[in-house]
Tab-separated table of C-alpha atoms in Angstrom:
chain	number	residue	atom	x	y	z
A	54	MET	CA	0.000	0.000	0.000
A	55	LYS	CA	2.853	2.390	0.825
A	56	SER	CA	4.477	1.696	-2.548
A	57	LEU	CA	1.170	2.345	-4.326
A	58	VAL	CA	0.540	5.649	-2.535
A	59	LEU	CA	4.128	6.776	-3.197
A	60	LYS	CA	3.745	5.958	-6.893
A	61	LEU	CA	0.420	7.819	-7.168
A	62	LEU	CA	1.826	10.885	-5.412
A	63	LYS	CA	4.831	10.975	-7.743
A	64	GLU	CA	2.565	10.694	-10.783
A	65	ASN	CA	0.321	13.465	-9.470
A	66	ASN	CA	3.131	15.757	-8.347
A	67	SER	CA	3.366	17.885	-11.496
A	68	SER	CA	-0.371	18.227	-12.128
A	69	CYS	CA	-1.452	18.938	-8.556
A	70	ALA	CA	-2.905	22.413	-7.872
A	71	SER	CA	-0.913	24.633	-5.520
A	72	SER	CA	-3.573	24.664	-2.771
A	73	SER	CA	-3.935	20.885	-2.922
A	74	ALA	CA	-0.162	20.425	-2.848
A	75	ASP	CA	0.144	22.672	0.213
A	76	LEU	CA	-2.611	20.749	1.972
A	77	CYS	CA	-0.925	17.457	1.144
A	78	VAL	CA	2.443	18.617	2.518
A	79	GLU	CA	0.788	19.999	5.642
A	80	THR	CA	-0.904	16.644	6.218
A	81	LEU	CA	2.349	14.772	5.681
A	82	TYR	CA	4.099	16.951	8.251
A	83	SER	CA	1.389	16.268	10.812
A	84	TYR	CA	1.978	12.534	10.258
A	85	CYS	CA	5.729	13.073	10.631
A	86	GLN	CA	5.228	14.854	13.938
A	87	ASN	CA	3.058	12.014	15.218
A	88	CYS	CA	5.682	9.444	14.193
A	89	LEU	CA	8.466	11.427	15.866
A	90	GLU	CA	6.536	11.701	19.111
A	91	SER	CA	5.723	7.985	19.063
A	92	LEU	CA	9.307	7.026	18.272
A	93	LEU	CA	10.701	9.092	21.117
A	94	THR	CA	8.237	7.572	23.586
A	95	LEU	CA	9.058	4.058	22.372
A	96	PHE	CA	12.815	4.696	22.478
A	97	GLN	CA	12.502	5.978	26.043
A	98	GLN	CA	10.559	2.864	27.000
A	99	ALA	CA	12.957	0.449	25.265
A	100	SER	CA	16.075	2.099	26.723
A	101	ASP	CA	14.816	1.975	30.299
A	102	SER	CA	16.897	-0.261	32.544
A	103	ASP	CA	13.847	-2.320	33.516
A	104	PHE	CA	12.969	-3.043	29.890
A	105	SER	CA	15.855	-5.457	29.345
A	106	GLU	CA	14.673	-7.560	32.274
A	107	GLN	CA	11.185	-8.018	30.872
A	108	SER	CA	10.105	-11.154	29.059
A	109	SER	CA	10.264	-11.416	25.292
A	110	GLU	CA	6.482	-11.394	25.164
A	111	LEU	CA	6.465	-7.903	26.650
A	112	LYS	CA	9.462	-6.551	24.753
A	113	GLU	CA	8.615	-7.744	21.247
A	114	PRO	CA	5.482	-5.592	20.748
A	115	VAL	CA	7.476	-2.474	21.666
A	116	LEU	CA	10.344	-3.326	19.325
A	117	ARG	CA	7.924	-4.164	16.518
A	118	GLN	CA	6.175	-0.835	17.019
A	119	ILE	CA	9.537	0.959	16.800
A	120	THR	CA	10.192	-0.750	13.473
A	121	LEU	CA	6.731	0.200	12.220
A	122	GLU	CA	6.986	3.860	13.253
A	123	ALA	CA	10.486	4.180	11.767
A	124	ASP	CA	9.324	2.572	8.524
A	125	ASN	CA	6.377	4.968	8.365
A	126	LEU	CA	8.702	7.916	8.933
A	127	LEU	CA	11.064	6.706	6.213
A	128	TRP	CA	8.109	6.418	3.837
A	129	LEU	CA	6.972	9.955	4.660
A	130	THR	CA	10.516	11.264	4.220
A	131	ASP	CA	10.686	9.669	0.791
A	132	ILE	CA	7.428	11.336	-0.225
A	133	LEU	CA	8.524	14.762	1.038
A	134	ALA	CA	11.916	14.494	-0.664
A	135	GLY	CA	10.266	13.434	-3.917
A	136	ARG	CA	8.062	16.536	-3.754
A	137	ASN	CA	11.057	18.797	-2.955
A	138	ALA	CA	9.397	19.627	0.347
A	139	ALA	CA	11.685	18.012	2.922
A	140	GLU	CA	13.580	21.090	4.182
A	141	GLU	CA	11.311	21.588	7.177
A	142	PHE	CA	11.488	17.907	8.055
A	143	ALA	CA	15.292	18.040	7.891
A	144	GLY	CA	15.077	20.761	10.540
A	145	LEU	CA	12.746	18.673	12.678
A	146	TRP	CA	14.963	15.609	12.374
A	147	SER	CA	18.136	17.558	13.143
A	148	ASN	CA	16.651	18.710	16.430
A	149	GLN	CA	15.913	15.182	17.714
A	150	ARG	CA	18.921	15.112	20.054
A	151	GLU	CA	17.167	13.040	22.682
A	152	LEU	CA	16.125	10.431	20.140
A	153	ALA	CA	19.668	10.286	18.746
A	154	GLY	CA	21.075	10.019	22.268
A	155	LEU	CA	18.932	6.951	22.969
A	156	HIS	CA	19.826	5.341	19.634
A	157	SER	CA	22.826	3.362	20.892
A	158	LYS	CA	20.790	1.839	23.738
A	159	LEU	CA	18.579	-0.157	21.392
A	160	PRO	CA	19.448	-3.283	19.378
A	161	THR	CA	20.626	-2.463	15.854
A	162	LYS	CA	17.922	-4.702	14.411
A	163	SER	CA	15.243	-2.509	15.969
A	164	ARG	CA	16.791	0.914	15.355
A	165	HIS	CA	18.388	0.634	11.885
A	166	LEU	CA	15.393	2.072	10.013
A	167	VAL	CA	15.876	5.274	11.988
A	168	SER	CA	19.304	5.519	10.390
A	169	CYS	CA	17.642	4.968	7.005
A	170	VAL	CA	15.717	8.192	7.596
A	171	THR	CA	19.003	10.024	8.138
A	172	ALA	CA	20.486	8.406	5.037
A	173	ARG	CA	17.470	9.444	2.946
A	174	LEU	CA	17.924	13.069	3.999
A	175	PHE	CA	21.597	12.995	3.012
A	176	VAL	CA	20.627	11.494	-0.340
A	177	ALA	CA	18.049	14.253	-0.840
A	178	ILE	CA	20.706	16.908	-0.223
A	179	GLY	CA	23.164	15.145	-2.524
A	180	LYS	CA	20.589	14.889	-5.324
A	181	GLY	CA	19.474	18.491	-4.950
A	182	GLU	CA	15.977	17.498	-3.818
A	183	MET	CA	16.428	19.963	-0.981
A	184	LEU	CA	18.987	22.385	0.408
A	185	PRO	CA	18.229	23.155	4.050
A	186	SER	CA	19.950	26.016	5.823
A	187	LYS	CA	23.614	25.811	6.781
A	188	ASP	CA	22.668	25.498	10.455
A	189	THR	CA	20.331	22.585	9.691
A	190	ARG	CA	22.976	20.801	7.617
A	191	GLN	CA	25.528	21.273	10.383
A	192	LEU	CA	23.083	20.022	13.000
A	193	LEU	CA	22.066	17.035	10.867
A	194	LEU	CA	25.698	15.939	10.723
A	195	ASP	CA	26.407	16.688	14.381
A	196	VAL	CA	23.352	14.848	15.694
A	197	TRP	CA	22.826	11.963	13.276
A	198	LEU	CA	26.049	11.097	11.431
A	199	GLN	CA	27.467	9.025	14.299
A	200	PRO	CA	24.293	6.948	14.806
A	201	LEU	CA	24.259	6.318	11.049
A	202	MET	CA	27.897	5.214	11.178
A	203	ASP	CA	27.123	2.916	14.120
A	204	ASP	CA	24.462	1.142	12.023
A	205	TYR	CA	26.351	1.229	8.728
A	206	ASN	CA	27.499	-2.378	8.685
A	207	TRP	CA	23.960	-3.604	9.353
A	208	LEU	CA	22.509	-1.324	6.674
A	209	GLN	CA	24.936	-2.646	4.072
A	210	HIS	CA	24.217	-6.298	4.733
A	211	GLY	CA	20.728	-6.340	6.223
A	212	CYS	CA	18.833	-3.727	4.222
A	213	ARG	CA	18.279	-4.571	0.555
A	214	SER	CA	17.133	-1.083	-0.420
A	215	PHE	CA	20.255	0.572	1.002
A	216	ASP	CA	22.448	2.046	-1.762
A	217	ARG	CA	25.834	2.670	-0.195
A	218	THR	CA	27.249	4.667	-3.116
A	219	VAL	CA	24.340	7.116	-3.246
A	220	VAL	CA	24.295	7.549	0.533
A	221	GLU	CA	28.026	8.229	0.698
A	222	GLU	CA	27.776	10.773	-2.105
A	223	GLY	CA	24.976	12.472	-0.188
A	224	ILE	CA	26.933	12.571	3.074
A	225	GLY	CA	30.003	13.897	1.266
A	226	SER	CA	28.016	16.565	-0.562
A	227	THR	CA	26.429	17.691	2.708
A	228	ILE	CA	29.799	17.988	4.425
A	229	LEU	CA	31.339	19.911	1.530
A	230	THR	CA	28.629	22.600	1.686
A	231	LEU	CA	29.898	23.655	5.123
A	232	PRO	CA	32.762	26.078	5.895
A	233	LEU	CA	36.241	24.542	5.650
A	234	GLU	CA	36.735	24.518	9.420
A	235	ASP	CA	33.575	22.482	9.919
A	236	GLN	CA	34.517	20.160	7.060
A	237	GLN	CA	37.860	19.549	8.757
A	238	THR	CA	36.296	18.704	12.123
A	239	ILE	CA	33.829	16.214	10.636
A	240	LEU	CA	36.209	14.583	8.154
A	241	LEU	CA	39.068	14.144	10.605
A	242	SER	CA	36.649	12.557	13.064
A	243	TRP	CA	35.379	10.305	10.267
A	244	LEU	CA	38.952	9.363	9.336
A	245	GLY	CA	39.618	8.143	12.864
A	246	SER	CA	36.538	5.906	12.699
A	247	PHE	CA	37.334	4.718	9.181
A	248	LEU	CA	40.840	3.653	10.188
A	249	LYS	CA	39.354	1.559	13.005
A	250	VAL	CA	36.464	-0.183	11.262
A	251	GLY	CA	37.165	0.142	7.527
A	252	ASN	CA	34.223	-0.772	5.301
A	253	SER	CA	31.869	-0.905	8.270
A	254	CYS	CA	31.999	2.885	8.074
A	255	PRO	CA	30.907	5.181	5.195
A	256	ASN	CA	33.666	5.699	2.662
A	257	LEU	CA	34.014	9.482	2.427
A	258	GLN	CA	37.325	9.380	0.592
A	259	LYS	CA	36.113	11.636	-2.246
A	260	ALA	CA	34.870	14.296	0.155
A	261	PHE	CA	38.097	14.043	2.156
A	262	GLU	CA	40.152	14.543	-0.989
A	263	VAL	CA	38.126	17.599	-2.026
A	264	TRP	CA	38.497	19.110	1.445
A	265	TRP	CA	42.241	18.391	1.435
A	266	ARG	CA	42.728	20.100	-1.924
A	267	ARG	CA	40.634	23.086	-0.900
A	268	THR	CA	42.580	23.456	2.355
A	269	PHE	CA	46.169	22.717	1.358
A	270	VAL	CA	46.609	22.546	-2.414
A	271	ARG	CA	44.488	25.425	-3.716
A	272	PRO	CA	45.965	28.087	-1.385
A	273	TYR	CA	49.483	26.992	-2.383
A	274	VAL	CA	48.654	27.133	-6.099
A	275	GLU	CA	47.030	30.540	-5.699
A	276	GLN	CA	50.036	31.786	-3.732
A	277	GLN	CA	52.424	30.580	-6.429
A	278	GLY	CA	50.257	32.251	-9.064
A	279	SER	CA	50.345	35.542	-7.169
A	280	ARG	CA	54.123	35.362	-6.890
A	281	SER	CA	54.389	34.684	-10.606
A	282	GLN	CA	52.185	37.688	-11.394
A	283	SER	CA	54.265	39.880	-9.085
A	284	GLY	CA	57.482	38.728	-10.743
A	285	ARG	CA	56.212	39.632	-14.202
A	286	SER	CA	55.143	43.078	-13.113
């Protein structure tokens, strides 16, 4: 049913009247807010110290509901990105610090679809489906890049729809839109993780190379060019 609705919305995207489109986006955002509130409540419940001591019969419904809510949110994100209307959601997602803080306390099997939401936002930025503000892009990386990296090995091998190449291009593109100092902080932190876990971490080599050239090679070349110009004059 989700696939059918997504297909119909994509087909209707270009012919939809402005008022109808606005109403549709407004409705989608209300669903997103409901999913976010439910996810946070469920994460709080599942990360409680008493939860691990409960029987499987009591835990499984909660974990299944987390998977369902995360899948719904991923579906909504895909719709918003496809309609070039995901900027506001990127802001909402970037501000979910509490949810991101609880992420590591849940089993990867139950939480990995949450990381798929983050990945979809990076893909949307990389494809030009949206360009949120600089502050939102910075916050998205600060809050959600590490949880995504923590789940990366699972996503590669346990999620058939996960396209590593596209996701890595999206992450790299997002990083490279930031000021050089912020690029350096994020990429050097990534390098430390990459050296420890290798392919279980996103491969941001292309973004690292671009940052390196911008930081060290381009200024040198420009300096040499200025000296050459001065010598001729």
